Coordinates of C-alpha atoms (C1' of nucleotides) and ligand atoms in Angstrom, one line a residue:
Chain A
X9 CA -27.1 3.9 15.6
X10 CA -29.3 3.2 13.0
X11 CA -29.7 4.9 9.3
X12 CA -30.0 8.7 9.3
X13 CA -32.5 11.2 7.7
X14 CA -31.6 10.8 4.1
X15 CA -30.3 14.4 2.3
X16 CA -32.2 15.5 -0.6
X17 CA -29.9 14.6 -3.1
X18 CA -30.0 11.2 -1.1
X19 CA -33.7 10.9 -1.2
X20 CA -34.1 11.5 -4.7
X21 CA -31.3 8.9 -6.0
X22 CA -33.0 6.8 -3.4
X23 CA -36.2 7.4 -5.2
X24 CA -34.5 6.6 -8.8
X25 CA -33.5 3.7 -7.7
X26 CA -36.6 1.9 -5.8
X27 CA -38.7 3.3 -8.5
X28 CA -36.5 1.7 -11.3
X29 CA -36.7 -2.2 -12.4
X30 CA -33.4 -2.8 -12.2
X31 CA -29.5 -1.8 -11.3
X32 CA -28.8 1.5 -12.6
X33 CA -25.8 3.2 -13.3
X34 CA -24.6 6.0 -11.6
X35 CA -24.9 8.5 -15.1
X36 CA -28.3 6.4 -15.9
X37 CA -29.0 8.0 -12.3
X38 CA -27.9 11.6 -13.5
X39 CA -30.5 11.4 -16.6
X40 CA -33.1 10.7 -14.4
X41 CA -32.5 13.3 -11.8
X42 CA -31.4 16.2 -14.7
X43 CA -35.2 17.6 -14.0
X44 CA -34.4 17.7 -10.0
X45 CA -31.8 19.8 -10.8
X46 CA -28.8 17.0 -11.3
X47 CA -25.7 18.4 -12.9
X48 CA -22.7 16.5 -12.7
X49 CA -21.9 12.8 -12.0
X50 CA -20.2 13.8 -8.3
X51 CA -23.7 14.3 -7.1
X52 CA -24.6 10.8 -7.7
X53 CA -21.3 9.1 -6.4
X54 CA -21.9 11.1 -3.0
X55 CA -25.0 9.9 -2.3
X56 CA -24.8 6.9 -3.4
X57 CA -21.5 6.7 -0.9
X58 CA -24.2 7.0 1.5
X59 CA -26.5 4.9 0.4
X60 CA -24.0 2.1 0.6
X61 CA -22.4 2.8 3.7
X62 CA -26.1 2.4 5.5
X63 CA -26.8 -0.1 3.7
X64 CA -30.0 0.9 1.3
X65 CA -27.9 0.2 -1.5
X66 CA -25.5 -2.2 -3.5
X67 CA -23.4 -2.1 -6.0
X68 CA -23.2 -4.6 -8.7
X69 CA -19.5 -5.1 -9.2
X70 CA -19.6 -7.2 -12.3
X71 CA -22.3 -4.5 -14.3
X72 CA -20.6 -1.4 -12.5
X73 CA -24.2 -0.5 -11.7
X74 CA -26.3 0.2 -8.5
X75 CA -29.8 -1.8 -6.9
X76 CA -32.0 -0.4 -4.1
X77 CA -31.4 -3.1 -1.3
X78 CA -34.5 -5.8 -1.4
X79 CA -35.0 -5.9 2.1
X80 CA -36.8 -4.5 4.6
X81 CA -35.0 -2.0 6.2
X82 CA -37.3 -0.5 8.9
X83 CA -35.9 -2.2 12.1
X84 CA -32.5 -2.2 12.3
X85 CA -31.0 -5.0 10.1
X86 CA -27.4 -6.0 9.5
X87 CA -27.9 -8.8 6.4
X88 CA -24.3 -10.3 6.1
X89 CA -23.2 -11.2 2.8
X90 CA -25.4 -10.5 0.0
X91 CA -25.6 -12.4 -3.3
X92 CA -27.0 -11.9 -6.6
X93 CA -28.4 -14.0 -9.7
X94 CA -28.1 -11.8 -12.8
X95 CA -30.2 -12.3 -15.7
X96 CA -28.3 -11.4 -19.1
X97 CA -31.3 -11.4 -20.8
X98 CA -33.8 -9.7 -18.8
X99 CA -31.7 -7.7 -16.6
X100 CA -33.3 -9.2 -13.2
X101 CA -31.4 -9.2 -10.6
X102 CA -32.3 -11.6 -7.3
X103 CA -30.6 -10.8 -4.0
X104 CA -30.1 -13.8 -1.5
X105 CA -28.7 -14.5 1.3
X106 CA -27.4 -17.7 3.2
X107 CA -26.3 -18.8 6.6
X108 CA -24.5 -22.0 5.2
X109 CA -22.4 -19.8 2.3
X110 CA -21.9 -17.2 5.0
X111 CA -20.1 -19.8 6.9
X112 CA -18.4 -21.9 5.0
X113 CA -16.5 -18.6 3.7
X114 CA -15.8 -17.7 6.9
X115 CA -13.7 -21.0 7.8
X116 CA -12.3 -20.6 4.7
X117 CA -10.6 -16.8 4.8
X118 CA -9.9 -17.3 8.6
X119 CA -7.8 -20.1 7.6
X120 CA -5.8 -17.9 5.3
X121 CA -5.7 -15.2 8.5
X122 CA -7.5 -12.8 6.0
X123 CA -9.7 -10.4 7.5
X124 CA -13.1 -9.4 5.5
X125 CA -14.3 -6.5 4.9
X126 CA -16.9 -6.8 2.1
X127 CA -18.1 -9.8 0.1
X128 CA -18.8 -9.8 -3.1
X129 CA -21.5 -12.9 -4.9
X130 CA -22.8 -12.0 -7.9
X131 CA -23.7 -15.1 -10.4
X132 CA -24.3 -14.0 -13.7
X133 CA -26.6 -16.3 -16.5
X134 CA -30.2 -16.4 -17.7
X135 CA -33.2 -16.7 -15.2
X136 CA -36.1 -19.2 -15.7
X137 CA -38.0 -16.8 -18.3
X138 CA -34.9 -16.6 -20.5
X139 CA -33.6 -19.6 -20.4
Chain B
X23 CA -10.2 -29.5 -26.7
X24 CA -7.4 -27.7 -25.1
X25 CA -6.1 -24.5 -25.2
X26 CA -4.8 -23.7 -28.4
X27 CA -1.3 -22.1 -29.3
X28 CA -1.1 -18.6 -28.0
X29 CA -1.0 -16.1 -30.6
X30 CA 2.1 -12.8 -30.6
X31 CA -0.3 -10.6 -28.8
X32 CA -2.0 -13.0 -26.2
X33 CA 1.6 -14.5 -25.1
X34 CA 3.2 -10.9 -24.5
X35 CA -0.1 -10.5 -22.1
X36 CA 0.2 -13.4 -20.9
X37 CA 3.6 -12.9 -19.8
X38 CA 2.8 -9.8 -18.4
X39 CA 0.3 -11.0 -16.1
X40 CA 2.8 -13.9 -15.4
X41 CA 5.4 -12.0 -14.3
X42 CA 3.8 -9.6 -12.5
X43 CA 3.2 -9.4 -8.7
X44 CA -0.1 -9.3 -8.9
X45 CA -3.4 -8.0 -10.7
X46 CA -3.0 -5.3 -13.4
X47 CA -5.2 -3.3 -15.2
X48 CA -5.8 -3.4 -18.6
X49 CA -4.3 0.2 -19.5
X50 CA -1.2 -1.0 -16.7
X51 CA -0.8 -3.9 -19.3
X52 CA -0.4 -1.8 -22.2
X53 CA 2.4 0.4 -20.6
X54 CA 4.4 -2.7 -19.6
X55 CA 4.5 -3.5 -23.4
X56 CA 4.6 -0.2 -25.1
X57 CA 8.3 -1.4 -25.6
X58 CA 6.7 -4.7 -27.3
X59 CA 5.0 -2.6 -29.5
X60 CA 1.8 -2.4 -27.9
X61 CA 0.3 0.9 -29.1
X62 CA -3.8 0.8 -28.4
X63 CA -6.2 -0.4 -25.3
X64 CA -7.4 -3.1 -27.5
X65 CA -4.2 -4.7 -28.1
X66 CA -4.9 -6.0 -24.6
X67 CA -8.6 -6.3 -24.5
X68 CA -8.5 -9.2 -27.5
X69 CA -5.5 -11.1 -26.1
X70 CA -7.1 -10.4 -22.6
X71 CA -10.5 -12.0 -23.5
X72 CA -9.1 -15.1 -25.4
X73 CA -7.0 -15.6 -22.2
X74 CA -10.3 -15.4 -20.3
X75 CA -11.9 -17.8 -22.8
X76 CA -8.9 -20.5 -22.2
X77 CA -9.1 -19.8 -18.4
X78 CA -5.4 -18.6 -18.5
X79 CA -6.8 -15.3 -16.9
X80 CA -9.0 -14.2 -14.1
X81 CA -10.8 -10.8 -14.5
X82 CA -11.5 -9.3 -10.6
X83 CA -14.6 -7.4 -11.3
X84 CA -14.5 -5.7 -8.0
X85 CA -10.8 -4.2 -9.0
X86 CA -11.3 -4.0 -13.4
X87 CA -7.9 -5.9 -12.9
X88 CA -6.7 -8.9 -14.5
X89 CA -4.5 -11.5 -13.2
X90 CA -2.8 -15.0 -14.2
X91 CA -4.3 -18.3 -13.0
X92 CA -2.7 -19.9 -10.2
X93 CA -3.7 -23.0 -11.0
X94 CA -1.3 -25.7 -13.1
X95 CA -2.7 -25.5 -16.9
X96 CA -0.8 -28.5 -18.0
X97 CA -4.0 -31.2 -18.4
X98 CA -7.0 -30.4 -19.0
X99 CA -8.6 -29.0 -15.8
X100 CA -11.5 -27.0 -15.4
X101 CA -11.6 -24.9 -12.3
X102 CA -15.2 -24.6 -11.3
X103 CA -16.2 -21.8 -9.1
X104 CA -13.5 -19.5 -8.5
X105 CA -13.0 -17.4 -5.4
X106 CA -10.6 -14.6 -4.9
X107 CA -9.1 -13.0 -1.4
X108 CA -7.7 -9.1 -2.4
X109 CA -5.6 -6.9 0.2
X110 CA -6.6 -3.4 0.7
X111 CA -3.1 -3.3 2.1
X112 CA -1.0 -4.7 0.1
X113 CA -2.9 -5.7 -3.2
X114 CA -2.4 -9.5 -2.9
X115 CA -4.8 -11.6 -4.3
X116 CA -5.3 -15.4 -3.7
X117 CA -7.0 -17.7 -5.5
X118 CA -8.9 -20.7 -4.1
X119 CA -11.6 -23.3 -5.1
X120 CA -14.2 -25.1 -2.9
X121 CA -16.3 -27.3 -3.6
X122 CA -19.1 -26.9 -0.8
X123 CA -19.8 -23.3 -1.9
X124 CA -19.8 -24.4 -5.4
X125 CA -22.7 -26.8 -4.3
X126 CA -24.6 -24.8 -1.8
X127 CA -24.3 -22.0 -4.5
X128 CA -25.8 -24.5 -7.4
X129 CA -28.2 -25.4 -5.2
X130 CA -29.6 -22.1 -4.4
X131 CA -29.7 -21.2 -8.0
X132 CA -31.5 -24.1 -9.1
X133 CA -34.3 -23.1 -6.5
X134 CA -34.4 -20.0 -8.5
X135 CA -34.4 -22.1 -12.0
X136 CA -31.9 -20.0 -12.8
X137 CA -29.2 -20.9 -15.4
X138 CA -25.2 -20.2 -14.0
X139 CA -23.1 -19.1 -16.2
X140 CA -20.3 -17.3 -14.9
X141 CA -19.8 -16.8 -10.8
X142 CA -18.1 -14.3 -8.8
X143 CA -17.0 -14.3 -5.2
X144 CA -14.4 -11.6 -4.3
X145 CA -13.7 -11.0 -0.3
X146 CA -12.1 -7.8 0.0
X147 CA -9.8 -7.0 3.4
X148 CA -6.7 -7.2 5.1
X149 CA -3.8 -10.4 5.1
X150 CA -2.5 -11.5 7.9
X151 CA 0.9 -9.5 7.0
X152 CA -1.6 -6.0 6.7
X153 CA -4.2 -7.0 9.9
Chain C
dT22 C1' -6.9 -17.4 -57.7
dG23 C1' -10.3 -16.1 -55.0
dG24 C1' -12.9 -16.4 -50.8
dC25 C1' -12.9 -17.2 -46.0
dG26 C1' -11.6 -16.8 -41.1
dC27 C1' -9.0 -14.8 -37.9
dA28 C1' -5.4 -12.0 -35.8
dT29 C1' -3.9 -7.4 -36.0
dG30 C1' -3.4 -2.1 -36.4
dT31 C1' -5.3 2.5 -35.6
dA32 C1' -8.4 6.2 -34.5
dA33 C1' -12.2 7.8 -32.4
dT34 C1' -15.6 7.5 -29.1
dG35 C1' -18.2 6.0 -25.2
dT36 C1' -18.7 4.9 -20.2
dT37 C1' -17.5 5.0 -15.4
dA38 C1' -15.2 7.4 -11.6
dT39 C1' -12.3 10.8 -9.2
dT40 C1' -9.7 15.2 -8.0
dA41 C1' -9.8 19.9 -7.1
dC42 C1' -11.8 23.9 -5.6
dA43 C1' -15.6 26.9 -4.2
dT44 C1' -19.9 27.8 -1.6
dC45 C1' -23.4 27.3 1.9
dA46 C1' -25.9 25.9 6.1
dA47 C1' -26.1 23.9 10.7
dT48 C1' -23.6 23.1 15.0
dT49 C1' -20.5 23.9 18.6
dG50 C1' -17.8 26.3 21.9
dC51 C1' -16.4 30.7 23.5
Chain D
dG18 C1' -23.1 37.2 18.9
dC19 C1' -19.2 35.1 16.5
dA20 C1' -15.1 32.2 14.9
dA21 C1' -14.3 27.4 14.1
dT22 C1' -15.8 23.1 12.6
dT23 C1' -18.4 19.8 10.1
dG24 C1' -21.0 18.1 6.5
dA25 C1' -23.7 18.7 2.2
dT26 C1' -23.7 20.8 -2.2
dG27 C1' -22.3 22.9 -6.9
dT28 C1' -19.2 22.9 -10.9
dA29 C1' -15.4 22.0 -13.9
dA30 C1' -11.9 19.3 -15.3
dT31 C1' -9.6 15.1 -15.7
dA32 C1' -8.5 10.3 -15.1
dA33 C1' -9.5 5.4 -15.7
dC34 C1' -11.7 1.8 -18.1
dA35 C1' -13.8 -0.2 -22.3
dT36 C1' -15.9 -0.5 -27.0
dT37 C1' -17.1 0.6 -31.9
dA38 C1' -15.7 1.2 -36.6
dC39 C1' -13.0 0.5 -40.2
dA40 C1' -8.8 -1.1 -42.6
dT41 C1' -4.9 -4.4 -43.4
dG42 C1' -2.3 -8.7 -43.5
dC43 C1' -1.9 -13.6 -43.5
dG44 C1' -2.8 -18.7 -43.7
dC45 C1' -5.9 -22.0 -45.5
dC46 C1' -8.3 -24.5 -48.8
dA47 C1' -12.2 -25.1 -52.4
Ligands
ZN230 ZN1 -29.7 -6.1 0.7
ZN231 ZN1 -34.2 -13.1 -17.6
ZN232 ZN1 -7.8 -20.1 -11.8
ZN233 ZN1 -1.9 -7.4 2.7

DNA sequence: TGGCGCATGTAATGTTATTACATCAATTGC
DNA sequence: GCAATTGATGTAATAACATTACATGCGCCA
């Protein structure tokens, strides 16, 4: 099954955060969407529950903050784990992904036993224009 | 230079974390010593960042919980990447080190130009005990 | 002695996320 | 048609996590 017809509280944090040049916070989120009728915080957590669940969206664990996903999403497309460069000057964030860091972490938790359920990469430190 | 003698504040947190089962939160922290006379949330934030500083501490970014190194601290020894499994189930975390992400990782970065500073790789799931 | 650095104490505030409860609309089964 | 169900929404209140601002105490040393 692939993603469904967004809501329109969907679409428009959708929108906020495509149209936006970086992660966003949930309440950043709220600001921008007070003039689509946005009250209260809970209308941004639900959709973005959404948004994560199929995918559209992830959440930067280390900023507590949110990035439309960089891929394509138009054919159905399940991109395993997702990393990120993090600029702490600019802001930029970089998603990546690789087969070989997929892999070895794999090997690595099934010998532990441990069952994954959601990856986390994030490297934070200054991209080429800040460095 | 080594880690230098731990000051009143950063030893009682230290403890803390030492003695506990596994991460805590910064505000769990506090209660623990409340008898120690802890009184304020920054009690533990400053102790709790010099402890990061001195790699004593791991901060799970995925959890805004804290937890002790598991790694000896005797000699100088500095960890590299770090890599965390958490339980959903059961809240155990375990730490582990390896050094072909830590080069596939640098290498993908320095396709990027990009400048690491700090990494973070949290899998999130079940144990074996909690599968 | 005075200046400095650094750990500390305390209060207030800021930021991020969730719980609880009510309403509304579309769908389903009878 | 009409209850029952499901899922989206609205609103308020609260909980959880973190920082800013300002004051005090203490060791060190020029
Ligand atoms: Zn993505
Ligand atoms: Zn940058
Ligand atoms: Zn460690
Ligand atoms: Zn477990």
């Amino acid at each position: 099954m692939g993603t469904p017809e967004l809501t329109k509280n969907q679409s428009l944090v959708m929108g906020a955060l495509t149209h936006a040049e970086g992660p966003m916070s949930a309440y950043t989120i709220l600001d921008k969407l007070r003039d689509h009728g946005f009250r209260a915080p809970l209308q941004v957590y639900r959709a973005l529950d959404k948004l994560l669940e199929y995918g559209l969206v992830h959440r930067l664990e280390s900023l507590n903050a949110f990035v439309a996903c960089s891929c394509p999403h138009d054919h159905e497309h399940d991109h395993g784990v997702t990393a990120f460069t993090i600029c702490e000057g600019c802001g930029q964030v970089t998603e990546f992904h690789d087969e070989a860091i997929e892999q070895r972490l794999s090997a690595l938790v099934r010998a532990q036993s441990f069952k994954t359920e959601k990856t986390t990469i994030e490297i934070r430190g200054h991209c080429k224009s800040c460095a």
